[in-house]
PDB file of C-alpha atoms in Angstrom:
ATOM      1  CA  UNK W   1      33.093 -65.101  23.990  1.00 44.00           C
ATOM      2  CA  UNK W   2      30.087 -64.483  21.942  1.00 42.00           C
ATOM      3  CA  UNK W   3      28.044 -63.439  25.004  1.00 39.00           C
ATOM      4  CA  UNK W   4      30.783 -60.718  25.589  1.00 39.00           C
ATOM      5  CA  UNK W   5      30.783 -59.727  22.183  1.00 43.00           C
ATOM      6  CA  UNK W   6      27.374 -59.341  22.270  1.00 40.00           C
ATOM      7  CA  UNK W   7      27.542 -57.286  25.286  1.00 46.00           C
ATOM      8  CA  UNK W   8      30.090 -54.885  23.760  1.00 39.00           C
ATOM      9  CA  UNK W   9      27.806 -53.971  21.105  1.00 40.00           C
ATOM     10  CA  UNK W  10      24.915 -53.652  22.987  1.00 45.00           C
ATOM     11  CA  UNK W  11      26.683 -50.981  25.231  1.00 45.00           C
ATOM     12  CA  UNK W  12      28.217 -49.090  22.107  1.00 40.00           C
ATOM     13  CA  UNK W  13      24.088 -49.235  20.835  1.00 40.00           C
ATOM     14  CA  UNK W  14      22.926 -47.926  24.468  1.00 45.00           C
ATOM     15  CA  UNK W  15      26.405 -45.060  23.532  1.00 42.00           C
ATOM     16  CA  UNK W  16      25.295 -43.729  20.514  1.00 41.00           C
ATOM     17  CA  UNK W  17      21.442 -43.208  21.032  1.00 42.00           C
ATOM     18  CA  UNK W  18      22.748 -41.418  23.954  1.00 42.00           C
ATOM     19  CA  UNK W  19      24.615 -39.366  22.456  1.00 40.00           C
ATOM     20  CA  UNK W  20      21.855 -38.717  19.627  1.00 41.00           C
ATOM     21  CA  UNK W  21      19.407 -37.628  21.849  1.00 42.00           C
ATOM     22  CA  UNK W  22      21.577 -34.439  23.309  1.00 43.00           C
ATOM     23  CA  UNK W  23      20.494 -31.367  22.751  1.00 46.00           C
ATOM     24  CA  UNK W  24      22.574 -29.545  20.060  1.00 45.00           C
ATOM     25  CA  UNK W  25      25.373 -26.779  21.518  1.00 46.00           C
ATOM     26  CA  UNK W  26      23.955 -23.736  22.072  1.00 51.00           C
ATOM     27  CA  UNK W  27      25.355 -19.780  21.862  1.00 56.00           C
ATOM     28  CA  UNK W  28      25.024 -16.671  23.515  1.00 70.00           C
ATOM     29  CA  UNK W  29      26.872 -14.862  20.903  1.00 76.00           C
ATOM     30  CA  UNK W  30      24.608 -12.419  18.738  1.00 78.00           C
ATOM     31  CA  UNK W  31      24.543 -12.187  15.288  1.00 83.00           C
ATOM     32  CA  UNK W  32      26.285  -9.065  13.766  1.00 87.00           C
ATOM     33  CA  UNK W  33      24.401  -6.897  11.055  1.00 87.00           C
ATOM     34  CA  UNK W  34      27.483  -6.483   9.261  1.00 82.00           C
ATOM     35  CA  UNK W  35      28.000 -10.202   9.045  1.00 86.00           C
ATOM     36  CA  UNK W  36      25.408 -10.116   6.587  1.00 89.00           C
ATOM     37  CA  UNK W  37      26.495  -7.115   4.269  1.00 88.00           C
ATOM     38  CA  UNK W  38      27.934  -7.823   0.878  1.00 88.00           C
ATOM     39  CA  UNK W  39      29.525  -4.435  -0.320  1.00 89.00           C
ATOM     40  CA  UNK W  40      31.427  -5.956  -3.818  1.00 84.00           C
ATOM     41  CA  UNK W  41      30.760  -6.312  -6.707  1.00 90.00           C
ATOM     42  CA  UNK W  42      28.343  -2.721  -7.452  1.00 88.00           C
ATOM     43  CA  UNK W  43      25.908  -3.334  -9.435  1.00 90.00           C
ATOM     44  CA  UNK W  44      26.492  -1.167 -13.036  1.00 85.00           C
ATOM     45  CA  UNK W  45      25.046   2.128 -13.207  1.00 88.00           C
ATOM     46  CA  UNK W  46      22.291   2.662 -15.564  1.00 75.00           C
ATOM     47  CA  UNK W  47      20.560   6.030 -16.572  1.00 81.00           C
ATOM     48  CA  UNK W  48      16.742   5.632 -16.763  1.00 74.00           C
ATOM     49  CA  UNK W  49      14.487   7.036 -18.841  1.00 66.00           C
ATOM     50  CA  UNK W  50      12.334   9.889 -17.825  1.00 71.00           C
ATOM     51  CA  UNK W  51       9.139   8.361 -18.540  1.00 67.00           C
ATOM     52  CA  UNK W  52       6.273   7.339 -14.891  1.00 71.00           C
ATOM     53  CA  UNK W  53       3.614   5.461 -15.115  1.00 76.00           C
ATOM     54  CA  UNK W  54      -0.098   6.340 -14.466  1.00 84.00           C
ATOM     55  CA  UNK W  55      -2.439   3.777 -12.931  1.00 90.00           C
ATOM     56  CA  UNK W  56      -4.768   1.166 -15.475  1.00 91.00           C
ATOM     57  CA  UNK W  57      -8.538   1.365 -15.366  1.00 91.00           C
ATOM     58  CA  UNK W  58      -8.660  -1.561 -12.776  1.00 94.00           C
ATOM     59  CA  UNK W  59      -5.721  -0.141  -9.945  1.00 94.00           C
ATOM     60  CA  UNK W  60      -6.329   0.287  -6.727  1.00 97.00           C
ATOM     61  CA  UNK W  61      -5.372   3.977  -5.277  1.00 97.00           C
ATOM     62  CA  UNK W  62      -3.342   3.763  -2.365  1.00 98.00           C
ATOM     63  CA  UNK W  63      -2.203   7.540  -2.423  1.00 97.00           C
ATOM     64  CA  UNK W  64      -4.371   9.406  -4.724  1.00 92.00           C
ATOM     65  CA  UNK W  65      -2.518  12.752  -3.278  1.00 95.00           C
ATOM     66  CA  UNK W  66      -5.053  14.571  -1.230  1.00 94.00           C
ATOM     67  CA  UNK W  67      -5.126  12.248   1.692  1.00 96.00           C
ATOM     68  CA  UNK W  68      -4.511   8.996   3.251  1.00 96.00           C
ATOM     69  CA  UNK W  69      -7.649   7.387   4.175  1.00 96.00           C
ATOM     70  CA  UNK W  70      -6.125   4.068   2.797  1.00 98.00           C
ATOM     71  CA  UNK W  71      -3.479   3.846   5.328  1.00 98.00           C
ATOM     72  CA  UNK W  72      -2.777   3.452   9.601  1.00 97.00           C
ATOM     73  CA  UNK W  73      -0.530   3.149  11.785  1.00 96.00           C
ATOM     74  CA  UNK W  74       1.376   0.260  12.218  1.00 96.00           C
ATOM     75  CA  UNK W  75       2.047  -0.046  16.143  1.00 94.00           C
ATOM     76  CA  UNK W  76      -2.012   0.899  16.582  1.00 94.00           C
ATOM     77  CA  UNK W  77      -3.858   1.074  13.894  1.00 96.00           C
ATOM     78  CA  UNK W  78      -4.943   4.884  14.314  1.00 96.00           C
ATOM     79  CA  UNK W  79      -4.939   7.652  11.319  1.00 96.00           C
ATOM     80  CA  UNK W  80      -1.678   8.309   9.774  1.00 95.00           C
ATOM     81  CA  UNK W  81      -0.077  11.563  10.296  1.00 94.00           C
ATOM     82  CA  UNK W  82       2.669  11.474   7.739  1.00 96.00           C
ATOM     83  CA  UNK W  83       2.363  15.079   5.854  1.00 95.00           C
ATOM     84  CA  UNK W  84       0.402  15.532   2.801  1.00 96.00           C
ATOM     85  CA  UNK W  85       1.327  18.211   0.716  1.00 95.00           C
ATOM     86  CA  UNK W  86       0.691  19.562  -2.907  1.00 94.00           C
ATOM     87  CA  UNK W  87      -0.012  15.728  -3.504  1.00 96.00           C
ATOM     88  CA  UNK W  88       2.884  14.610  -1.781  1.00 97.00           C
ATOM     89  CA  UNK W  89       3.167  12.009   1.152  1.00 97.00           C
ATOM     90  CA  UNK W  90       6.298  12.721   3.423  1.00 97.00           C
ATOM     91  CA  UNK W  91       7.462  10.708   6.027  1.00 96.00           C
ATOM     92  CA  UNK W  92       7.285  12.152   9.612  1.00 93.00           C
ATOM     93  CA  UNK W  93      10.186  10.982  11.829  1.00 87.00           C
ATOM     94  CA  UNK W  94       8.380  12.446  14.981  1.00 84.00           C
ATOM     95  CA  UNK W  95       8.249   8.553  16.841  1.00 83.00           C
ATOM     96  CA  UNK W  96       4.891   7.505  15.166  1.00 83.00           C
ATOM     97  CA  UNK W  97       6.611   4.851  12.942  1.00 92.00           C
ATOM     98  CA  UNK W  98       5.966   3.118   9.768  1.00 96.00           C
ATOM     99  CA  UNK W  99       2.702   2.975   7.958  1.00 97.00           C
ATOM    100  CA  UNK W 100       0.763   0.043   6.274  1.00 98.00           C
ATOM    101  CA  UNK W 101      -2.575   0.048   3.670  1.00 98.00           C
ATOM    102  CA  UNK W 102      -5.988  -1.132   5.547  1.00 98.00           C
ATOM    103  CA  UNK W 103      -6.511  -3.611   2.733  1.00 98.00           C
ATOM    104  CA  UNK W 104      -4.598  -7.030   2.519  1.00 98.00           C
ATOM    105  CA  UNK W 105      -3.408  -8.248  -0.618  1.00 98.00           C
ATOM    106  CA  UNK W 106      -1.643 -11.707  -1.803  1.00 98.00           C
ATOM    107  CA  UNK W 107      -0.204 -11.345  -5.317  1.00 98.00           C
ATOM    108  CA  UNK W 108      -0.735  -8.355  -6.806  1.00 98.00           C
ATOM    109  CA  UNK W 109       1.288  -5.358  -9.165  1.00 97.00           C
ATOM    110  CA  UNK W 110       2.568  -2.423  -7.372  1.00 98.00           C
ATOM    111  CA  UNK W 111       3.304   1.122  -8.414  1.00 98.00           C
ATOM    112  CA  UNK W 112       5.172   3.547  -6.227  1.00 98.00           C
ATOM    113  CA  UNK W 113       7.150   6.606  -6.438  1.00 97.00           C
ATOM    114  CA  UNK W 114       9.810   8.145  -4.327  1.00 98.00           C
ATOM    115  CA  UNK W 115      11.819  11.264  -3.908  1.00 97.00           C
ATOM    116  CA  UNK W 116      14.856  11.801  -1.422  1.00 97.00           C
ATOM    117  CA  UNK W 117      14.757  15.440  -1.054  1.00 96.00           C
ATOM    118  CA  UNK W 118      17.583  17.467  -2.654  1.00 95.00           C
ATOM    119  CA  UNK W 119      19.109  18.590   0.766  1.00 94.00           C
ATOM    120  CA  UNK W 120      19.641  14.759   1.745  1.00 94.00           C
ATOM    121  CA  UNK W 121      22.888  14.604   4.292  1.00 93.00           C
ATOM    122  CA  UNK W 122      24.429  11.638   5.658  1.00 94.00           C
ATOM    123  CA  UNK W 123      26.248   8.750   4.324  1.00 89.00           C
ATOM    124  CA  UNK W 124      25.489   4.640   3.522  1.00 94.00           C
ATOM    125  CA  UNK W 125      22.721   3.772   4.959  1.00 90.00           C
ATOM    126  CA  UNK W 126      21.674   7.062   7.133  1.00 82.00           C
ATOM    127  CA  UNK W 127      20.994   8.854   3.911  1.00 90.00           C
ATOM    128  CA  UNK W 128      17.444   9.244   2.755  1.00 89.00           C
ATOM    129  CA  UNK W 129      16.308   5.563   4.294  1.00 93.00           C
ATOM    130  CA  UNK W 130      12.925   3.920   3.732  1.00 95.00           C
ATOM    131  CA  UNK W 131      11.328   0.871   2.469  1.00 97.00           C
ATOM    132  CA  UNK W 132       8.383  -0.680   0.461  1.00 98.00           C
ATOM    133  CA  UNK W 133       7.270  -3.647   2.453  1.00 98.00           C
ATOM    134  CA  UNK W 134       5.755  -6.028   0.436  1.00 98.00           C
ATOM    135  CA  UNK W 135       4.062  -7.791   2.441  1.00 98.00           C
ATOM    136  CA  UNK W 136       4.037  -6.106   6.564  1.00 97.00           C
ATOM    137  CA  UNK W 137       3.852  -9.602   8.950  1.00 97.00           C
ATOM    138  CA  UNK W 138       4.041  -7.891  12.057  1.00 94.00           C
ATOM    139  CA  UNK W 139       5.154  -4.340  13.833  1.00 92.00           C
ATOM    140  CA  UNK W 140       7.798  -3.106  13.414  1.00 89.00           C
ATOM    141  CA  UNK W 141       9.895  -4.185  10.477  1.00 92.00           C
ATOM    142  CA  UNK W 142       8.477  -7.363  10.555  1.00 95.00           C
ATOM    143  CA  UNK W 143       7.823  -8.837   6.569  1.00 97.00           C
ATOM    144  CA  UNK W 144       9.470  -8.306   2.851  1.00 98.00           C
ATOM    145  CA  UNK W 145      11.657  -5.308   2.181  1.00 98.00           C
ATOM    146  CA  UNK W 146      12.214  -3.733  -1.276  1.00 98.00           C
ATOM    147  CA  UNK W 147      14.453  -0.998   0.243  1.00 97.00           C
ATOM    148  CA  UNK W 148      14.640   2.978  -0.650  1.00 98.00           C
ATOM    149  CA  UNK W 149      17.366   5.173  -0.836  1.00 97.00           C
ATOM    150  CA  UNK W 150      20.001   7.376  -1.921  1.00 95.00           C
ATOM    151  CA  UNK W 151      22.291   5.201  -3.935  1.00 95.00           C
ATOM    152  CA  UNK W 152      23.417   8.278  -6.314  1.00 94.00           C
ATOM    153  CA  UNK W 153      26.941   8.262  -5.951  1.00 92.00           C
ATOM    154  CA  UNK W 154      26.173   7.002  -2.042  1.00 92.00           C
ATOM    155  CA  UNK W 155      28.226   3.516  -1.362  1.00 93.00           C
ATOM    156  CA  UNK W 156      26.783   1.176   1.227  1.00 95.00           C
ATOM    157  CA  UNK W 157      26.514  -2.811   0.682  1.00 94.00           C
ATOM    158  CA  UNK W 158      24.965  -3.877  -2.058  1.00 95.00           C
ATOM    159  CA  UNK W 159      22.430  -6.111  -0.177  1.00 94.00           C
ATOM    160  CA  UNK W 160      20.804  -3.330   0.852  1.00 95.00           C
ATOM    161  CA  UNK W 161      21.334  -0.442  -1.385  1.00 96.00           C
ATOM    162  CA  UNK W 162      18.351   1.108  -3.060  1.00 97.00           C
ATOM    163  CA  UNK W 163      16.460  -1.834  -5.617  1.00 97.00           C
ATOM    164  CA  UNK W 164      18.071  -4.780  -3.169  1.00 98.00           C
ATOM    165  CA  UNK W 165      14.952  -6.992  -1.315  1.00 98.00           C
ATOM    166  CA  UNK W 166      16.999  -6.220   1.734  1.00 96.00           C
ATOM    167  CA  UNK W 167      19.951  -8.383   2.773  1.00 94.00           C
ATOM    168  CA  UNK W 168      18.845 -10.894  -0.043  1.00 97.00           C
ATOM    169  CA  UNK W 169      19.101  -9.578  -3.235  1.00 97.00           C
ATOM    170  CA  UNK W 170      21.795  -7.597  -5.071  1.00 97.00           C
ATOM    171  CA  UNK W 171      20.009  -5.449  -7.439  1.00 98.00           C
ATOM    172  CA  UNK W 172      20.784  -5.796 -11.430  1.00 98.00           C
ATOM    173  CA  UNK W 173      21.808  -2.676 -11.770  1.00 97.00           C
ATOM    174  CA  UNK W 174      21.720   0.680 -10.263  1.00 97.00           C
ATOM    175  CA  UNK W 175      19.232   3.268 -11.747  1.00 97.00           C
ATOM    176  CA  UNK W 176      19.552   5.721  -8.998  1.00 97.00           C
ATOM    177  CA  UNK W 177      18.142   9.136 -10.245  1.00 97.00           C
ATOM    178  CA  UNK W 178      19.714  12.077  -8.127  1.00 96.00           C
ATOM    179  CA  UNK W 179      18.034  13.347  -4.805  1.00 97.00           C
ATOM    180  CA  UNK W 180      15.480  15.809  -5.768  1.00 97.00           C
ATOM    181  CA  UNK W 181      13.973  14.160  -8.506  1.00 97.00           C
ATOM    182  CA  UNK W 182      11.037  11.187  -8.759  1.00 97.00           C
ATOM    183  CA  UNK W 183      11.923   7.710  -9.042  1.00 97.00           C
ATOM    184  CA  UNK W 184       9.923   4.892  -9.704  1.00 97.00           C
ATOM    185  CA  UNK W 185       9.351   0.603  -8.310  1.00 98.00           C
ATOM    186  CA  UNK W 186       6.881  -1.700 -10.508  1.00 97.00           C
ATOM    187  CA  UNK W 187       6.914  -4.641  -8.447  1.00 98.00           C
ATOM    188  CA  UNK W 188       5.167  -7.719  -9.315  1.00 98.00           C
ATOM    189  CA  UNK W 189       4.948  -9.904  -6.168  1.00 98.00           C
ATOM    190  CA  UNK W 190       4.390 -13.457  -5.356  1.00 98.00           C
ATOM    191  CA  UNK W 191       3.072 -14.290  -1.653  1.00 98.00           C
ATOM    192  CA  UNK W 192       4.668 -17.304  -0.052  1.00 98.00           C
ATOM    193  CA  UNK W 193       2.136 -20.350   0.398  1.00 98.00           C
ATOM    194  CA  UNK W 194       2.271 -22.396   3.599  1.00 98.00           C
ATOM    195  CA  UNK W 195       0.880 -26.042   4.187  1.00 98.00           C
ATOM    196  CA  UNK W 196      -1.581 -26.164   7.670  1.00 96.00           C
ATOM    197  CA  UNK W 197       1.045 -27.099   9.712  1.00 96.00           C
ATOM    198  CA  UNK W 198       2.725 -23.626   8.695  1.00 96.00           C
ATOM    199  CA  UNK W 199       5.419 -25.279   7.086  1.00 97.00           C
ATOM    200  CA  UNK W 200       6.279 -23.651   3.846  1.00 98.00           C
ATOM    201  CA  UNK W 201       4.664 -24.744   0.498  1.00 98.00           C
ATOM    202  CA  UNK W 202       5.685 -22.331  -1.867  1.00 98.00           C
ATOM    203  CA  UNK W 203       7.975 -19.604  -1.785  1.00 98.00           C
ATOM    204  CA  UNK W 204       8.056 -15.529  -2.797  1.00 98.00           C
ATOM    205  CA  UNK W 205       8.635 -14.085  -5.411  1.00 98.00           C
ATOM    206  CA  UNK W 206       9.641 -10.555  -6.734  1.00 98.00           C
ATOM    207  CA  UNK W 207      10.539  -8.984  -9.815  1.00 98.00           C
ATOM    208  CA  UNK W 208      11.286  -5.126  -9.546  1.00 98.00           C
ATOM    209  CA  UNK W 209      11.853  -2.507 -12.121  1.00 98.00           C
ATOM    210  CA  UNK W 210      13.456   0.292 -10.571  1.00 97.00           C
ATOM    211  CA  UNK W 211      13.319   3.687 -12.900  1.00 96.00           C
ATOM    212  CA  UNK W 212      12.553   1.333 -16.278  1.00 95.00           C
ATOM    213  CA  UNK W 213      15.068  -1.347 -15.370  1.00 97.00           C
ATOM    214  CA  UNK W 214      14.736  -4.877 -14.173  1.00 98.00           C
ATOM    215  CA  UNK W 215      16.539  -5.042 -11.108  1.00 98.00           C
ATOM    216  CA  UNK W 216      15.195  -7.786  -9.621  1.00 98.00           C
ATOM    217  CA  UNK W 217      14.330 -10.701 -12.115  1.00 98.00           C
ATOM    218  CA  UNK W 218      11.660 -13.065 -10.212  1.00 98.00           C
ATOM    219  CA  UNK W 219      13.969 -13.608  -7.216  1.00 98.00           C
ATOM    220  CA  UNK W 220      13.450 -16.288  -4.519  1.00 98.00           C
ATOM    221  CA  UNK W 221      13.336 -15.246  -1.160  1.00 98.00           C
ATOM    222  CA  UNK W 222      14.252 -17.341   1.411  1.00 98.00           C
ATOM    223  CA  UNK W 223      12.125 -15.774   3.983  1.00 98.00           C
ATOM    224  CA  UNK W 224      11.176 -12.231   5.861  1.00 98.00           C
ATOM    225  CA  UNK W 225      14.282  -9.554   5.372  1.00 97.00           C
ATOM    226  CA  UNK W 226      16.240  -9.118   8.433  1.00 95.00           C
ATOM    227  CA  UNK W 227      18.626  -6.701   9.524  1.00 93.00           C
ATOM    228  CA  UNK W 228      20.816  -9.098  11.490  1.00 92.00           C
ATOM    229  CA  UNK W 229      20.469 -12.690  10.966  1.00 92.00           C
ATOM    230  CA  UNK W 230      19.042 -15.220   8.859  1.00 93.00           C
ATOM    231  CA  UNK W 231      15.590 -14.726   7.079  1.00 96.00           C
ATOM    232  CA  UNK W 232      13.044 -17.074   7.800  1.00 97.00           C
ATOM    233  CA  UNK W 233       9.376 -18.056   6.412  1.00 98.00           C
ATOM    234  CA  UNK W 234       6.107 -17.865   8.936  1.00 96.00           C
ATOM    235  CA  UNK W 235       3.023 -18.138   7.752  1.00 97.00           C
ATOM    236  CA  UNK W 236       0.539 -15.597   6.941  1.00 97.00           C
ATOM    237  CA  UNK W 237      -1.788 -15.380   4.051  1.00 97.00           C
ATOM    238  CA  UNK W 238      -2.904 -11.773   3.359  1.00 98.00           C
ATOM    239  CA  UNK W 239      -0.785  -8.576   3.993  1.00 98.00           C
ATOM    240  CA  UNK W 240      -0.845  -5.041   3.823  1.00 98.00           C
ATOM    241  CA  UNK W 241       1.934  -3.195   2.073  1.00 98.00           C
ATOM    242  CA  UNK W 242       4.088  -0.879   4.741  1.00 98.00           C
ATOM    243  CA  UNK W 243       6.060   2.110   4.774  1.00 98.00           C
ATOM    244  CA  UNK W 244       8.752   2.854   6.607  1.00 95.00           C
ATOM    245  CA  UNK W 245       9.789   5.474   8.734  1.00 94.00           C
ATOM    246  CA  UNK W 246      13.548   4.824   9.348  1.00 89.00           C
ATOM    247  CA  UNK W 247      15.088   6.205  12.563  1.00 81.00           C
ATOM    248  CA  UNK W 248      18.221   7.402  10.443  1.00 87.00           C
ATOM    249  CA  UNK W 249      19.103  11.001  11.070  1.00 88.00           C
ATOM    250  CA  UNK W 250      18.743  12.333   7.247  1.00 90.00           C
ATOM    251  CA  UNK W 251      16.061  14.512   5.758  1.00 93.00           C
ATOM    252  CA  UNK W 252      12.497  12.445   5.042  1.00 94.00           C
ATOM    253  CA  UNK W 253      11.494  10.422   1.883  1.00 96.00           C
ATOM    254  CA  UNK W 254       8.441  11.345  -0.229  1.00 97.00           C
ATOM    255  CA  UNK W 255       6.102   9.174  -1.948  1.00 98.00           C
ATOM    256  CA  UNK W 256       3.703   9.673  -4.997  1.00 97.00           C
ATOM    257  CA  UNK W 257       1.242   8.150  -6.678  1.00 96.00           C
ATOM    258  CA  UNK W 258       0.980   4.603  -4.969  1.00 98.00           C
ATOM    259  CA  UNK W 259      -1.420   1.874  -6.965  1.00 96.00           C
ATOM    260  CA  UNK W 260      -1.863  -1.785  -7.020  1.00 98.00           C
ATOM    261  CA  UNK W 261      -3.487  -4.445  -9.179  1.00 96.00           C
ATOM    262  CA  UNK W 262      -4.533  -7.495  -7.712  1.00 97.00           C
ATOM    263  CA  UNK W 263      -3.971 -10.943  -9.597  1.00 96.00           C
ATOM    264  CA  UNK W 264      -5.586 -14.373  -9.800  1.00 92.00           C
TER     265      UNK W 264
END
């Protein structure tokens, strides 16, 4: 009897690592974008105050308004061809893409300004659509996404309204200006750290002001801003900063006076 005992357990053993050591179920179902949208609660909307900022002794000038000797192409690396104009930089949605800064950065403070022009058309998120990547891992709309547009009296999800790091963080509060005039992001940003295996060691960070007003308090990210799916972390340790050019059908952003400190 305790032979066969013995053998009973030794089979339901042999059962279980078995089972153990199958691969977990796998899908061919993809993702939805909208599956990641949060469109309630708004954030409250807050008037800013009128006041920009100019650059400190020790910025960096990343748009200084007569040209843009700072910045490529993302997809090759050539001279950008974006249109500067009466100090101006204006996206150009003629296939070229997004644009990113030659230099790298880690942690630094960022000042940028935006316009969506006054004749702005379309609705959610096909109305005046850009971003401010913080940190550009790749082509495309690979990295960190503090996201730009027209969220004057424009609804979309909240996730990825104008102030949101896109499909991560709700902004604060809304301090849309209306399209035709300047608005403003002071971003102080935190790069992830990663151990040598490229697992991560420390996450990012971002607080935004958006117009004057905190919108984003030293938020965690949980990894690279996706438009469908999950965000993940993979290593990298210096960045440029990229623009985008979104394929939406609306008239193009502006940008203004673009600086950044560095920091220990």
């Amino acid at each position: 009897m305790r032979l066969f005992r013995l053998s009973i357990l030794a089979a339901l053993i042999a059962a279980t690592a078995s089972a153990a050591q199958q691969p977990a179920p796998t899908t061919d179902i993809k993702p939805k974008p909208e599956e990641t949208e949060i469109w309630k609660p708004a954030p409250p909307v807050v008037t800013p105050a009128a006041t920009i900022t100019a650059p400190p002794s020790d910025a960096i000038i990343l748009f200084n308004g007569k040209n843009t000797d700072e910045w490529v192409k993302v997809k090759d690396h050539t001279p950008v061809t974006w249109a500067v104009h009466k100090g101006i930089l204006t996206v150009v949605k003629d296939g070229t893409g997004n644009i990113e800064t030659k230099r790298r950065f880690k942690d630094y403070q960022l000042h940028i300004e935006w316009r969506i022009p006054p004749n702005i058309t379309g609705t959610s998120q096909a109305r005046g659509n850009s971003g401010v990547f913080l940190a550009s891992t790749g082509l495309g709309d690979d990295g960190y996404e503090l996201q730009v547009l027209d969220n004057y009296q424009n609804e979309t999800y909240v996730n990825g309204m104008a102030g949101s790091l896109y499909k991560q963080a709700i902004p604060l509060a809304n301090a849309a200006r209306k399209p035709g005039e300047w608005q403003s992001y002071d971003v102080v940003w935190t790069a992830p750290t990663f151990n040598e295996d490229g697992s991560l060691k420390t996450p990012a960070y971002a607080t935004v002001f958006w117009n004057g007003v905190v919108v984003e308090n030293h938020f965690e990210l949980k990894g690279q801003t996706l438009y469908i799916g999950k965000p993940f972390y993979k290593k990298y340790d210096t960045a440029p900063i990229k623009l985008q050019a979104h394929g939406d059908k609306s008239e193009p952003v502006s940008f203004r006076n673009i600086w950044v400190r560095e920091l220990p």
